XYZ file of C-alpha atoms in Angstrom:
439
model
C -30.442 -7.375 -8.894
C -29.774 -9.584 -11.923
C -26.387 -9.386 -13.541
C -26.268 -7.960 -17.051
C -25.298 -10.460 -19.751
C -22.006 -9.254 -21.224
C -20.932 -9.362 -24.841
C -17.569 -11.014 -25.658
C -16.062 -7.538 -26.084
C -17.296 -6.419 -22.670
C -15.912 -9.568 -21.064
C -12.562 -8.868 -22.699
C -12.604 -5.298 -21.369
C -13.367 -6.562 -17.845
C -10.406 -8.957 -17.941
C -8.148 -6.257 -19.373
C -9.189 -3.815 -16.659
C -8.370 -6.348 -13.951
C -4.969 -7.082 -15.482
C -4.265 -3.372 -15.944
C -5.208 -2.671 -12.356
C -3.008 -5.320 -10.766
C -0.059 -4.882 -13.154
C 0.236 -1.127 -12.783
C -0.344 -1.269 -9.047
C 2.339 -3.946 -8.639
C 4.883 -1.907 -10.560
C 4.180 1.280 -8.627
C 4.407 -0.462 -5.264
C 7.619 -2.204 -6.328
C 9.089 1.223 -6.993
C 7.669 2.724 -3.829
C 8.707 -0.034 -1.414
C 12.283 -0.357 -2.658
C 13.268 2.589 -0.490
C 11.844 1.243 2.741
C 13.451 -2.155 2.289
C 16.995 -0.804 2.367
C 16.521 2.462 4.278
C 18.318 1.223 7.431
C 20.874 -0.797 5.437
C 22.026 1.670 2.765
C 20.385 5.094 3.031
C 21.027 5.579 6.755
C 24.840 5.131 6.576
C 25.388 6.552 3.082
C 23.077 9.567 3.013
C 22.961 10.498 6.748
C 26.349 9.356 8.083
C 27.406 12.282 10.281
C 25.113 11.395 13.185
C 24.515 8.652 15.750
C 23.065 5.384 14.510
C 19.694 6.181 16.112
C 19.432 9.600 14.441
C 20.761 8.243 11.141
C 18.075 5.567 11.009
C 15.374 8.039 12.045
C 16.394 10.392 9.220
C 16.352 7.536 6.717
C 12.857 6.596 7.876
C 11.886 10.263 7.618
C 12.420 9.860 3.875
C 9.898 7.057 4.036
C 7.441 9.093 6.140
C 7.815 12.113 3.850
C 6.144 10.311 0.977
C 3.129 9.580 3.144
C 2.772 13.224 4.143
C 2.889 14.114 0.445
C 0.495 11.390 -0.684
C -2.729 13.256 0.238
C -1.686 16.191 -1.965
C -0.976 13.889 -4.896
C -4.191 12.084 -4.138
C -6.276 15.272 -4.142
C -4.729 16.460 -7.407
C -5.043 13.191 -9.307
C -8.403 12.283 -7.802
C -9.728 15.617 -9.082
C -8.525 14.659 -12.555
C -9.879 11.130 -12.160
C -13.371 12.346 -11.197
C -13.382 15.049 -13.878
C -11.600 13.458 -16.849
C -11.417 9.745 -16.120
C -9.534 6.903 -14.437
C -7.434 5.756 -17.404
C -5.506 8.965 -18.192
C -4.784 9.565 -14.531
C -3.232 6.141 -14.093
C -0.870 6.603 -17.038
C 0.479 9.848 -15.547
C 0.971 8.406 -12.050
C 2.824 5.361 -13.389
C 5.192 7.554 -15.428
C 5.948 9.804 -12.446
C 6.644 6.877 -10.148
C 9.047 5.309 -12.623
C 10.954 8.553 -13.075
C 11.381 9.094 -9.344
C 12.569 5.531 -8.770
C 15.165 5.612 -11.543
C 16.576 8.907 -10.272
C 17.196 7.379 -6.822
C 19.341 4.725 -8.494
C 21.621 7.416 -9.942
C 21.979 9.633 -6.854
C 25.466 10.278 -5.442
C 25.801 9.808 -1.667
C 26.698 12.189 1.172
C 30.447 11.629 0.864
C 30.292 12.724 -2.781
C 28.041 15.804 -2.708
C 27.335 16.490 0.965
C 23.892 17.750 1.984
C 22.704 17.692 -1.617
C 22.517 13.896 -1.349
C 19.714 13.713 1.276
C 18.014 16.736 -0.313
C 17.840 15.042 -3.734
C 16.820 11.758 -2.129
C 13.904 13.484 -0.402
C 12.973 15.238 -3.675
C 12.705 11.867 -5.430
C 10.580 10.541 -2.597
C 8.266 13.538 -2.948
C 7.761 12.690 -6.631
C 7.002 9.099 -5.663
C 4.602 10.217 -2.948
C 2.641 12.412 -5.359
C 2.388 9.538 -7.836
C 1.332 6.831 -5.391
C -1.192 9.255 -3.909
C -3.162 9.177 -7.139
C -2.385 5.587 -8.144
C -4.183 3.590 -5.487
C -7.654 5.040 -5.970
C -7.502 4.791 -9.748
C -6.198 1.220 -9.759
C -8.838 0.122 -7.276
C -11.690 1.751 -9.178
C -10.479 0.294 -12.452
C -11.211 -3.158 -11.020
C -14.161 -2.267 -8.771
C -16.153 -0.326 -11.371
C -15.777 -3.102 -13.947
C -16.699 -5.842 -11.446
C -19.895 -7.932 -11.502
C -22.262 -6.799 -8.740
C -21.932 -10.104 -6.892
C -18.127 -10.096 -7.059
C -17.263 -6.547 -6.000
C -15.367 -7.929 -3.007
C -13.202 -10.224 -5.121
C -12.463 -7.622 -7.774
C -11.799 -4.943 -5.153
C -9.317 -7.257 -3.429
C -7.243 -7.963 -6.561
C -5.612 -4.476 -6.789
C -4.722 -4.755 -3.091
C -2.329 -7.558 -4.014
C -0.312 -4.979 -5.940
C 1.292 -4.036 -2.619
C 2.427 -7.584 -1.880
C 3.412 -8.456 -5.455
C 5.422 -5.221 -5.539
C 7.031 -6.177 -2.245
C 7.879 -9.601 -3.670
C 9.484 -8.098 -6.768
C 11.498 -5.698 -4.642
C 12.724 -8.375 -2.242
C 13.593 -10.737 -5.097
C 15.571 -7.943 -6.738
C 17.490 -7.234 -3.545
C 18.080 -10.897 -2.736
C 19.594 -11.348 -6.199
C 21.625 -8.181 -5.703
C 22.834 -9.393 -2.295
C 23.784 -12.804 -3.685
C 25.542 -11.529 -6.813
C 26.887 -8.307 -5.379
C 28.548 -9.585 -2.221
C 30.637 -6.835 -0.669
C 29.765 -4.557 -3.584
C 26.084 -4.503 -2.610
C 26.397 -1.467 -0.364
C 28.688 0.405 -2.761
C 26.807 0.199 -6.054
C 24.790 -3.025 -6.557
C 21.867 -1.685 -4.463
C 21.267 0.835 -7.264
C 20.468 -1.818 -9.882
C 16.891 -2.634 -8.713
C 16.038 1.087 -8.787
C 17.433 1.685 -12.260
C 15.986 -1.548 -13.653
C 12.454 -0.423 -12.789
C 12.244 1.354 -16.159
C 11.615 -2.068 -17.764
C 8.545 -2.624 -15.598
C 7.304 0.907 -16.250
C 7.273 0.342 -20.028
C 5.326 -2.895 -19.531
C 2.798 -1.165 -17.295
C 2.292 1.757 -19.662
C 1.758 -0.587 -22.601
C -0.947 -2.507 -20.728
C -2.751 0.580 -19.454
C -2.664 2.251 -22.850
C -5.056 -0.429 -24.131
C -7.698 0.231 -21.465
C -11.016 2.031 -21.847
C -12.853 4.158 -19.293
C -14.774 2.290 -16.572
C -18.499 1.695 -17.246
C -19.616 3.441 -14.059
C -17.641 6.618 -14.728
C -18.718 6.558 -18.388
C -22.331 6.358 -17.213
C -21.765 9.417 -15.016
C -20.330 11.300 -18.010
C -23.147 10.235 -20.312
C -25.726 11.398 -17.773
C -24.015 14.783 -17.401
C -23.377 14.169 -13.695
C -19.620 14.749 -13.638
C -18.851 16.774 -10.510
C -17.154 20.091 -11.320
C -15.559 20.324 -7.892
C -15.170 16.760 -6.546
C -13.092 17.835 -3.535
C -15.578 20.474 -2.435
C -18.525 18.138 -2.916
C -16.817 15.360 -0.969
C -15.876 17.575 1.965
C -19.324 19.167 2.007
C -21.472 16.054 1.672
C -19.256 13.095 2.613
C -16.866 14.359 5.278
C -18.108 11.762 7.780
C -17.397 8.986 5.285
C -13.869 10.373 4.810
C -13.279 10.226 8.576
C -14.572 6.651 8.660
C -12.211 5.698 5.827
C -9.262 7.245 7.694
C -10.121 5.266 10.824
C -10.495 1.888 9.108
C -7.210 2.473 7.272
C -5.218 2.751 10.530
C -4.956 -0.922 11.481
C -4.359 -2.000 7.879
C -1.483 0.302 7.090
C 0.652 0.805 10.223
C 1.180 -2.915 10.995
C 2.197 -3.547 7.385
C 5.023 -1.012 7.660
C 5.978 -2.359 11.062
C 6.360 -5.900 9.687
C 8.023 -5.121 6.343
C 9.960 -1.895 6.999
C 10.733 -1.467 10.695
C 11.427 -5.151 11.349
C 14.155 -5.278 8.704
C 16.255 -2.776 10.633
C 15.282 -4.060 14.099
C 15.922 -7.732 13.378
C 19.278 -7.043 11.737
C 20.476 -4.473 14.267
C 19.117 -5.879 17.533
C 18.450 -9.578 16.879
C 21.401 -10.053 14.505
C 19.485 -11.858 11.759
C 21.297 -11.941 8.381
C 19.873 -9.500 5.810
C 18.995 -12.308 3.404
C 16.939 -14.200 6.012
C 14.733 -11.202 6.773
C 14.116 -10.443 3.117
C 13.377 -14.106 2.352
C 10.870 -14.388 5.214
C 9.041 -11.243 4.124
C 9.094 -12.451 0.507
C 7.493 -15.807 1.389
C 4.889 -14.167 3.642
C 4.070 -11.656 0.896
C 3.601 -14.511 -1.574
C 1.157 -16.204 0.816
C -0.661 -12.888 1.229
C -0.824 -12.281 -2.537
C -2.588 -15.617 -3.000
C -4.791 -15.297 0.092
C -6.067 -11.719 -0.393
C -8.377 -12.665 -3.321
C -9.757 -15.514 -1.191
C -10.581 -13.029 1.575
C -12.188 -10.705 -0.975
C -14.375 -13.551 -2.189
C -15.317 -14.386 1.407
C -16.515 -10.806 1.822
C -18.921 -11.341 -1.086
C -20.497 -14.213 0.841
C -20.201 -13.118 4.479
C -20.053 -9.326 4.183
C -17.193 -6.810 4.325
C -17.711 -5.978 8.001
C -17.478 -9.553 9.252
C -14.324 -10.350 7.285
C -12.679 -7.047 8.209
C -13.455 -7.341 11.940
C -12.216 -10.932 12.006
C -8.951 -9.763 10.447
C -8.511 -6.937 12.964
C -9.012 -9.277 15.913
C -6.746 -11.937 14.374
C -3.935 -9.459 13.680
C -4.120 -7.866 17.126
C -4.063 -11.245 18.857
C -1.128 -12.479 16.731
C 1.171 -9.476 17.193
C 2.451 -10.309 20.694
C 3.242 -13.964 19.831
C 4.926 -12.717 16.642
C 7.462 -10.681 18.602
C 8.042 -13.509 21.060
C 8.711 -15.916 18.201
C 11.246 -13.752 16.376
C 13.244 -13.342 19.611
C 14.255 -17.010 19.298
C 16.766 -16.241 16.561
C 15.484 -19.188 14.540
C 14.816 -18.500 10.870
C 12.089 -21.156 10.690
C 10.246 -19.764 13.716
C 10.629 -16.216 12.420
C 9.302 -17.315 9.019
C 6.216 -18.950 10.562
C 5.535 -15.843 12.651
C 5.816 -13.566 9.613
C 3.500 -15.758 7.536
C 0.870 -15.707 10.297
C 0.751 -11.924 10.731
C 1.490 -10.763 7.181
C 0.406 -13.709 5.059
C -2.905 -14.446 6.792
C -4.068 -11.987 9.480
C -3.280 -8.797 7.570
C -4.800 -10.197 4.360
C -8.322 -10.267 5.821
C -8.080 -6.530 6.505
C -6.493 -5.274 3.300
C -8.692 -7.473 1.085
C -11.870 -5.741 2.267
C -10.536 -2.225 2.796
C -10.748 -0.910 -0.772
C -14.205 -2.303 -1.447
C -15.563 -0.951 1.840
C -14.220 2.497 1.043
C -15.635 2.395 -2.494
C -19.071 1.522 -1.166
C -19.056 4.610 1.039
C -19.117 7.013 -1.933
C -21.175 7.551 -5.094
C -19.452 7.220 -8.486
C -19.188 10.954 -9.226
C -16.970 11.613 -6.178
C -15.710 8.077 -5.485
C -12.126 8.636 -6.672
C -11.811 11.718 -4.485
C -13.571 10.189 -1.482
C -11.591 6.966 -1.260
C -8.333 8.761 -2.030
C -8.829 11.299 0.757
C -9.629 8.604 3.299
C -6.890 6.250 2.201
C -4.087 8.767 1.726
C -4.780 10.884 4.803
C -4.901 7.648 6.786
C -1.608 6.637 5.206
C -0.037 10.018 6.004
C -1.002 9.720 9.658
C -0.356 6.038 10.292
C 1.884 4.524 7.560
C 5.069 6.524 7.220
C 5.155 7.309 10.922
C 4.877 3.660 12.005
C 8.603 2.750 11.712
C 9.561 6.003 13.454
C 7.055 5.405 16.250
C 8.459 1.905 16.727
C 12.066 3.164 16.799
C 11.075 5.726 19.433
C 9.062 3.280 21.556
C 11.788 0.632 21.544
C 14.462 3.240 22.296
C 12.481 4.503 25.305
C 11.915 0.924 26.478
C 15.663 0.166 26.435
C 15.465 -1.946 23.275
C 12.453 -3.884 24.554
C 9.746 -4.686 21.986
C 6.675 -4.886 24.254
C 5.293 -1.364 23.445
C 4.771 -2.268 19.765
C 1.907 -4.775 20.283
C 0.213 -2.171 22.503
C 0.619 0.407 19.737
C -1.004 -1.923 17.196
C -3.807 -2.778 19.637
C -4.586 0.941 19.992
C -4.846 1.285 16.219
C -7.149 -1.747 16.139
C -9.542 -0.075 18.575
C -9.625 3.067 16.429
C -10.381 1.069 13.274
C -13.110 -0.943 14.985
C -14.764 2.309 16.058
C -14.594 3.397 12.417
C -16.184 0.215 11.087
C -18.980 0.409 13.668
C -19.652 3.979 12.547
C -19.765 2.850 8.906
C -22.144 0.019 9.735
C -24.567 2.188 11.661
C -24.599 4.862 8.969
C -26.417 2.274 6.860
C -23.899 2.112 4.022
C -23.626 -0.847 1.663
C -21.329 -3.058 3.680
C -23.734 -5.873 4.529
C -23.868 -9.499 3.489
C -26.914 -9.177 1.227
C -25.781 -6.089 -0.692
C -23.808 -6.508 -3.903
C -24.867 -3.424 -5.809
C -22.632 -0.480 -6.447
C -23.274 2.535 -4.232
C -24.820 5.177 -6.422
């Protein structure tokens, strides 16, 4: 299929859509990931202090898991709006909600000041964030994907995925600065600054997204009178197998990410005695490598096919996990940095770069927002927020030994490979020679 020749205005809209997608997604993930970064450092002792260290950390991570359980509900609600009204308006609402929830966390008093109200309010803010991020991902992805040239769907679909890593970078930079400038005051009040300061990023994101127009593919659906009145019902009735496939392929992308960037912060500081700053710096550098490498992997999927790139990434990540844990046991920052770059910067990038595009190609445009959101957010609810808690439990039962975690990730890899085989044999548009949008 020949590519349509674009007018200068259409080219400008395509660039604006890509910028709007990555900018808004970065800001939302910055807000969302701030919590997980310091959950074992600040929230565990300050908001759940009347328990053992194990229970305190588990409760802090429960606040992280809670958002993932809420995400499908936010996803269903906002995806319904996105498939009925449009992508643009939905994304403005989700960005505003996320910013509000993040700022409120920065102002919360702790347990010693207001007792049980402290964890209750903390969880309430996380619920707001979970609802917002539930609707954000699908809209941001489709903003890029539905504007993309047919032969570059993989590249464009990979760009919004870097919002996770750019957001992680912003969050870690903010906390490294806070650690350096705050000193002993970090755990008393300086940790609040990155949360409160997020309002600056929110204003920037809203300004950029305000200038966007509706995506061409959704506009075509509206013009043809094919807008689905009940996107959720239609998706569950006609595309429930595709939703299950999307959930399965999400497993090995999402759980390892939260193992490497959330669980490992607490484990390496508590068990391996790494300084806080070293862990955050290693994750920051690996996230930077990933942010630059994800678009490369997306482009590779345009040439070699989504399935090949995805499967290579799954095998690479699974094979690298055991050596990763052996390397960080050395106590050497350099060795730990290399290990983190391998698993997070390279192996994981192959998987996440292709995930969004693969999911988008499973669904037609009139239910695409709902379809990809259901698969992605239900997968996240099952595998993302629970991953740090599963790891805490497994290591506790193994007497502080790390060996069960690579087995856990290997099991998720098998599940995702079963999902990708199912997608391939259902004849969907995931092959090397297919660049057209699924309609």
